[in-house]
């Protein structure tokens, strides 16, 4: 069944857990969709795990558009959410609406924006323009230089209150869901109970309405760093390395191509 923005909201009402993984290419999109994932996030994490940047800051609108087109071509049922890169929505409302609209033209059905209260006027403008918005609060990697690193957020009374206020403001502005990244479990539980839109957790514990992880992390394809909240479901890097070594050996030994691989 096709997943839509309203069906994501209904899942919260039915207390049905929501599943989301990042996805950056067509072949993987086909597999994730077939497996029954609810949402595929064309995350700006592509900048790190796909492009090899040090962080997500260099990612451009064109790069997310490229990945969004590829993922959308592989999507049948899942909702595709495009992650708005750094500086694509901060400069002016006009530019932000245009950039977000381009994501929908490329095949996404919603966009994700990092930020809380400070982006709510824009979120409302997007909502009124027909562009569904997923918020993202807590650890917002595009603000790594302000936050001073990739740290758990909302640990003090002041930051806890700020996060609750942001979650409420995003809901009022028309966001259809909100990612909570690296937030203590107790706080993400509280936010999940306070707001009516679904919370999607990453490093936010067990009580959010849904979970999201980076696909390369759960498959063991990215060996750069491994945060505590990641669960590796398979260790693919050594499997791929072994297959590539076998190929190299067979080519060198003249075993590949074999009889069944040649045209006559
Ligand atoms: O870019 C990304 O992958 C994300 C998720 C980790 C939430 O924003």
CSV table of C-alpha atoms and ligand atoms in Angstrom, one decimal:
chain,number,residue,atom,x,y,z
A,1,UNK,CA,0.0,0.0,0.0
A,2,UNK,CA,1.3,3.5,-0.9
A,3,UNK,CA,2.5,5.4,2.1
A,4,UNK,CA,1.4,9.0,2.2
A,5,UNK,CA,1.8,11.9,4.6
A,6,UNK,CA,-1.8,11.3,6.0
A,7,UNK,CA,-1.0,7.6,6.4
A,8,UNK,CA,2.2,8.5,8.4
A,9,UNK,CA,0.0,10.6,10.7
A,10,UNK,CA,-2.5,7.7,11.1
A,11,UNK,CA,0.2,5.3,12.1
A,12,UNK,CA,0.8,7.4,15.2
A,13,UNK,CA,-2.9,7.4,16.0
A,14,UNK,CA,-2.9,3.6,15.7
A,15,UNK,CA,0.3,3.4,17.8
A,16,UNK,CA,2.0,1.6,14.8
A,17,UNK,CA,5.8,2.1,14.7
A,18,UNK,CA,7.1,4.0,11.7
A,19,UNK,CA,10.2,2.9,9.9
A,20,UNK,CA,12.6,5.1,8.0
A,21,UNK,CA,16.1,4.5,6.5
A,22,UNK,CA,18.3,6.8,4.4
A,23,UNK,CA,18.6,5.9,0.7
A,24,UNK,CA,20.8,7.5,-2.0
A,25,UNK,CA,20.5,5.4,-5.1
A,26,UNK,CA,18.1,3.5,-7.3
A,27,UNK,CA,19.2,-0.1,-6.7
A,28,UNK,CA,19.0,0.3,-2.9
A,29,UNK,CA,15.6,2.1,-3.2
A,30,UNK,CA,14.2,-1.0,-5.0
A,31,UNK,CA,15.3,-3.2,-2.2
A,32,UNK,CA,14.1,-1.0,0.7
A,33,UNK,CA,10.8,-0.5,-0.9
A,34,UNK,CA,10.4,-4.2,-1.5
A,35,UNK,CA,11.3,-4.9,2.1
A,36,UNK,CA,8.4,-2.6,3.2
A,37,UNK,CA,10.1,0.4,4.6
A,38,UNK,CA,7.7,3.3,5.3
A,39,UNK,CA,9.9,6.2,4.4
A,40,UNK,CA,13.2,6.7,2.5
A,41,UNK,CA,15.2,9.7,3.5
A,42,UNK,CA,17.5,11.1,0.9
A,43,UNK,CA,19.7,12.4,3.7
A,44,UNK,CA,22.4,14.9,3.5
A,45,UNK,CA,24.4,12.2,5.2
A,46,UNK,CA,25.0,11.2,1.6
A,47,UNK,CA,27.7,13.9,1.7
A,48,UNK,CA,29.6,11.7,4.3
A,49,UNK,CA,28.9,8.1,3.4
A,50,UNK,CA,28.5,8.5,-0.4
A,51,UNK,CA,30.7,11.5,-1.3
A,52,UNK,CA,33.3,11.3,1.4
A,53,UNK,CA,33.0,14.8,2.8
A,54,UNK,CA,34.1,15.3,6.4
A,55,UNK,CA,30.6,16.5,7.3
A,56,UNK,CA,27.2,17.4,5.7
A,57,UNK,CA,28.0,21.1,5.2
A,58,UNK,CA,29.4,20.9,1.6
A,59,UNK,CA,26.3,19.1,0.3
A,60,UNK,CA,24.5,21.1,-2.5
A,61,UNK,CA,20.9,21.3,-3.7
A,62,UNK,CA,22.0,19.7,-7.0
A,63,UNK,CA,23.5,16.7,-5.1
A,64,UNK,CA,20.3,16.1,-3.2
A,65,UNK,CA,18.3,16.5,-6.4
A,66,UNK,CA,20.4,13.9,-8.1
A,67,UNK,CA,20.0,11.4,-5.3
A,68,UNK,CA,16.2,12.2,-5.0
A,69,UNK,CA,15.6,11.5,-8.7
A,70,UNK,CA,17.5,8.1,-8.4
A,71,UNK,CA,15.6,7.0,-5.2
A,72,UNK,CA,12.2,8.1,-6.6
A,73,UNK,CA,12.7,6.0,-9.7
A,74,UNK,CA,13.1,2.9,-7.4
A,75,UNK,CA,10.2,3.8,-5.1
A,76,UNK,CA,6.8,2.2,-5.4
A,77,UNK,CA,5.2,2.4,-1.9
A,78,UNK,CA,7.6,4.2,0.4
A,79,UNK,CA,7.3,8.0,1.1
A,80,UNK,CA,10.4,9.7,-0.2
A,81,UNK,CA,11.7,12.6,1.9
A,82,UNK,CA,14.4,14.9,0.6
A,83,UNK,CA,16.8,16.4,3.1
A,84,UNK,CA,17.4,20.2,2.5
A,85,UNK,CA,21.1,20.9,2.6
A,86,UNK,CA,22.9,23.6,4.5
A,87,UNK,CA,22.2,27.1,3.1
A,88,UNK,CA,19.4,25.9,0.8
A,89,UNK,CA,16.7,27.3,3.1
A,90,UNK,CA,18.4,29.8,5.4
A,91,UNK,CA,19.0,32.7,3.1
A,92,UNK,CA,15.5,33.8,2.1
A,93,UNK,CA,12.0,32.4,2.2
A,94,UNK,CA,11.7,32.8,-1.6
A,95,UNK,CA,14.9,30.8,-2.2
A,96,UNK,CA,13.8,28.2,0.4
A,97,UNK,CA,10.4,27.6,-1.1
A,98,UNK,CA,12.0,27.3,-4.6
A,99,UNK,CA,14.6,24.8,-3.4
A,100,UNK,CA,12.1,22.7,-1.5
A,101,UNK,CA,9.7,22.8,-4.5
A,102,UNK,CA,12.5,21.5,-6.7
A,103,UNK,CA,12.8,18.4,-4.5
A,104,UNK,CA,9.1,17.7,-5.1
A,105,UNK,CA,9.6,18.2,-8.8
A,106,UNK,CA,12.4,15.6,-8.6
A,107,UNK,CA,10.1,13.0,-7.1
A,108,UNK,CA,10.2,13.6,-3.3
A,109,UNK,CA,6.9,13.8,-1.5
A,110,UNK,CA,8.2,15.8,1.5
A,111,UNK,CA,11.3,17.7,2.7
A,112,UNK,CA,13.2,17.6,5.9
A,113,UNK,CA,14.6,20.8,7.5
A,114,UNK,CA,16.9,21.1,10.5
A,115,UNK,CA,15.8,23.6,13.1
A,116,UNK,CA,13.1,24.5,15.6
A,117,UNK,CA,11.2,27.7,16.5
A,118,UNK,CA,13.5,29.8,14.3
A,119,UNK,CA,12.3,28.0,11.1
A,120,UNK,CA,8.6,27.8,11.9
A,121,UNK,CA,7.5,30.8,9.7
A,122,UNK,CA,9.2,29.0,6.8
A,123,UNK,CA,7.6,25.7,7.7
A,124,UNK,CA,4.2,27.3,7.7
A,125,UNK,CA,4.9,28.9,4.3
A,126,UNK,CA,5.9,25.6,2.9
A,127,UNK,CA,2.9,23.8,4.4
A,128,UNK,CA,0.6,26.5,2.8
A,129,UNK,CA,2.5,26.0,-0.5
A,130,UNK,CA,1.7,22.3,-0.5
A,131,UNK,CA,5.1,21.1,0.5
A,132,UNK,CA,5.0,18.6,3.5
A,133,UNK,CA,7.7,19.2,6.0
A,134,UNK,CA,9.5,16.9,8.4
A,135,UNK,CA,11.2,18.8,11.2
A,136,UNK,CA,14.6,17.8,12.7
A,137,UNK,CA,15.6,18.9,16.2
A,138,UNK,CA,18.1,17.9,18.9
A,139,UNK,CA,21.5,17.2,17.4
A,140,UNK,CA,21.3,19.0,14.0
A,141,UNK,CA,24.5,18.1,12.2
A,142,UNK,CA,24.4,21.2,9.9
A,143,UNK,CA,24.9,23.3,13.1
A,144,UNK,CA,27.9,21.2,14.3
A,145,UNK,CA,30.1,24.3,14.5
A,146,UNK,CA,27.6,26.1,16.8
A,147,UNK,CA,27.0,23.0,18.9
A,148,UNK,CA,30.7,22.3,19.2
A,149,UNK,CA,30.5,18.7,18.1
A,150,UNK,CA,28.1,15.8,17.7
A,151,UNK,CA,26.8,15.7,21.3
A,152,UNK,CA,23.6,14.6,23.0
A,153,UNK,CA,21.2,17.6,23.2
A,154,UNK,CA,18.5,18.6,25.8
A,155,UNK,CA,20.4,17.5,28.9
A,156,UNK,CA,20.0,20.8,30.8
A,157,UNK,CA,16.6,22.2,31.9
A,158,UNK,CA,17.0,25.2,29.6
A,159,UNK,CA,17.8,23.1,26.4
A,160,UNK,CA,15.1,20.6,27.4
A,161,UNK,CA,12.5,23.3,27.5
A,162,UNK,CA,13.7,24.7,24.2
A,163,UNK,CA,13.4,21.3,22.5
A,164,UNK,CA,9.8,20.9,23.8
A,165,UNK,CA,9.0,24.4,22.6
A,166,UNK,CA,10.4,23.7,19.2
A,167,UNK,CA,8.5,20.4,18.8
A,168,UNK,CA,5.3,22.2,19.7
A,169,UNK,CA,6.1,25.1,17.3
A,170,UNK,CA,6.8,22.8,14.4
A,171,UNK,CA,3.5,21.0,14.9
A,172,UNK,CA,1.6,24.3,15.0
A,173,UNK,CA,3.4,25.5,11.9
A,174,UNK,CA,2.2,22.4,10.0
A,175,UNK,CA,5.1,20.0,10.0
A,176,UNK,CA,3.8,16.4,9.6
A,177,UNK,CA,6.5,14.7,11.7
A,178,UNK,CA,9.7,15.6,13.5
A,179,UNK,CA,13.1,13.8,13.8
A,180,UNK,CA,14.6,13.8,17.3
A,181,UNK,CA,18.3,13.2,17.0
A,182,UNK,CA,20.6,12.4,20.0
A,183,UNK,CA,18.1,13.3,22.8
A,184,UNK,CA,17.8,11.5,26.2
A,185,UNK,CA,15.1,8.8,26.1
A,186,UNK,CA,13.1,10.5,28.8
A,187,UNK,CA,12.8,13.7,26.9
A,188,UNK,CA,12.0,12.1,23.6
A,189,UNK,CA,9.2,10.1,25.3
A,190,UNK,CA,7.9,13.4,26.8
A,191,UNK,CA,7.9,15.1,23.4
A,192,UNK,CA,6.3,12.1,21.8
A,193,UNK,CA,3.4,12.2,24.3
A,194,UNK,CA,3.0,16.0,24.0
A,195,UNK,CA,2.7,16.4,20.2
A,196,UNK,CA,0.2,14.7,17.9
A,197,UNK,CA,2.5,14.5,14.9
A,198,UNK,CA,4.9,11.4,14.8
A,199,UNK,CA,8.4,11.7,16.3
A,200,UNK,CA,11.1,9.8,14.4
A,201,UNK,CA,14.1,9.0,16.6
A,202,UNK,CA,17.8,8.5,15.9
A,203,UNK,CA,19.7,8.1,19.1
A,204,UNK,CA,16.5,9.1,20.9
A,205,UNK,CA,15.6,5.9,22.6
A,206,UNK,CA,12.7,3.4,22.5
A,207,UNK,CA,9.6,5.6,22.9
A,208,UNK,CA,9.5,7.7,19.7
A,209,UNK,CA,6.8,6.9,17.1
A,210,UNK,CA,9.4,5.7,14.6
A,211,UNK,CA,13.1,5.2,14.0
A,212,UNK,CA,15.5,6.2,11.3
A,213,UNK,CA,19.1,5.1,10.7
A,214,UNK,CA,21.7,5.6,7.9
A,215,UNK,CA,21.5,2.6,5.5
A,216,UNK,CA,25.3,2.4,5.2
A,217,UNK,CA,25.6,2.1,9.0
A,218,UNK,CA,23.1,-0.8,9.4
A,219,UNK,CA,24.6,-2.7,6.5
A,220,UNK,CA,28.2,-2.2,7.8
A,221,UNK,CA,29.2,-0.4,4.6
A,222,UNK,CA,30.5,2.7,6.3
A,223,UNK,CA,33.4,2.0,8.6
A,224,UNK,CA,34.4,5.7,9.4
A,225,UNK,CA,32.7,5.9,12.8
A,226,UNK,CA,30.0,4.1,14.6
A,227,UNK,CA,27.8,6.0,17.1
A,228,UNK,CA,26.3,4.1,20.1
A,229,UNK,CA,22.8,4.3,18.7
A,230,UNK,CA,23.7,2.4,15.5
A,231,UNK,CA,22.9,-1.3,15.2
A,232,UNK,CA,24.8,-3.1,12.5
A,233,UNK,CA,22.5,-5.8,11.1
A,234,UNK,CA,25.1,-7.2,8.7
A,235,UNK,CA,28.8,-6.6,8.1
A,236,UNK,CA,28.9,-6.1,4.3
A,237,UNK,CA,32.3,-4.4,3.9
A,238,UNK,CA,34.3,-7.7,4.4
A,239,UNK,CA,31.8,-9.6,2.3
A,240,UNK,CA,32.3,-7.1,-0.6
A,241,UNK,CA,36.0,-7.1,-0.1
A,242,UNK,CA,36.1,-10.9,-0.4
A,243,UNK,CA,34.0,-10.9,-3.6
A,244,UNK,CA,36.3,-8.3,-5.2
A,245,UNK,CA,39.4,-10.2,-4.2
A,246,UNK,CA,37.9,-13.4,-5.7
A,247,UNK,CA,37.2,-11.5,-8.9
A,248,UNK,CA,40.7,-10.1,-9.1
A,249,UNK,CA,42.2,-13.6,-8.5
A,250,UNK,CA,40.0,-15.2,-11.2
A,251,UNK,CA,40.8,-12.5,-13.8
A,252,UNK,CA,44.5,-12.9,-13.1
A,253,UNK,CA,44.3,-16.7,-13.2
A,254,UNK,CA,42.2,-16.7,-16.4
A,255,UNK,CA,39.3,-18.4,-14.7
A,256,UNK,CA,36.9,-15.5,-15.5
A,257,UNK,CA,35.3,-15.1,-18.0
A,258,UNK,CA,34.4,-18.8,-18.1
A,259,UNK,CA,32.5,-20.7,-20.9
A,260,UNK,CA,29.1,-19.5,-19.6
A,261,UNK,CA,30.1,-15.9,-19.8
A,262,UNK,CA,31.2,-15.7,-23.4
A,263,UNK,CA,29.3,-15.0,-26.7
A,264,UNK,CA,29.6,-17.4,-29.6
B,1,LIG,O1,21.0,13.1,6.7
B,1,LIG,C1,20.6,12.1,7.4
B,1,LIG,O2,20.9,11.0,7.2
B,1,LIG,C2,19.7,12.5,8.5
B,1,LIG,C3,19.3,11.4,9.4
B,1,LIG,C4,20.4,10.8,10.2
B,1,LIG,C5,18.1,11.8,10.3
B,1,LIG,O3,19.4,13.6,8.7
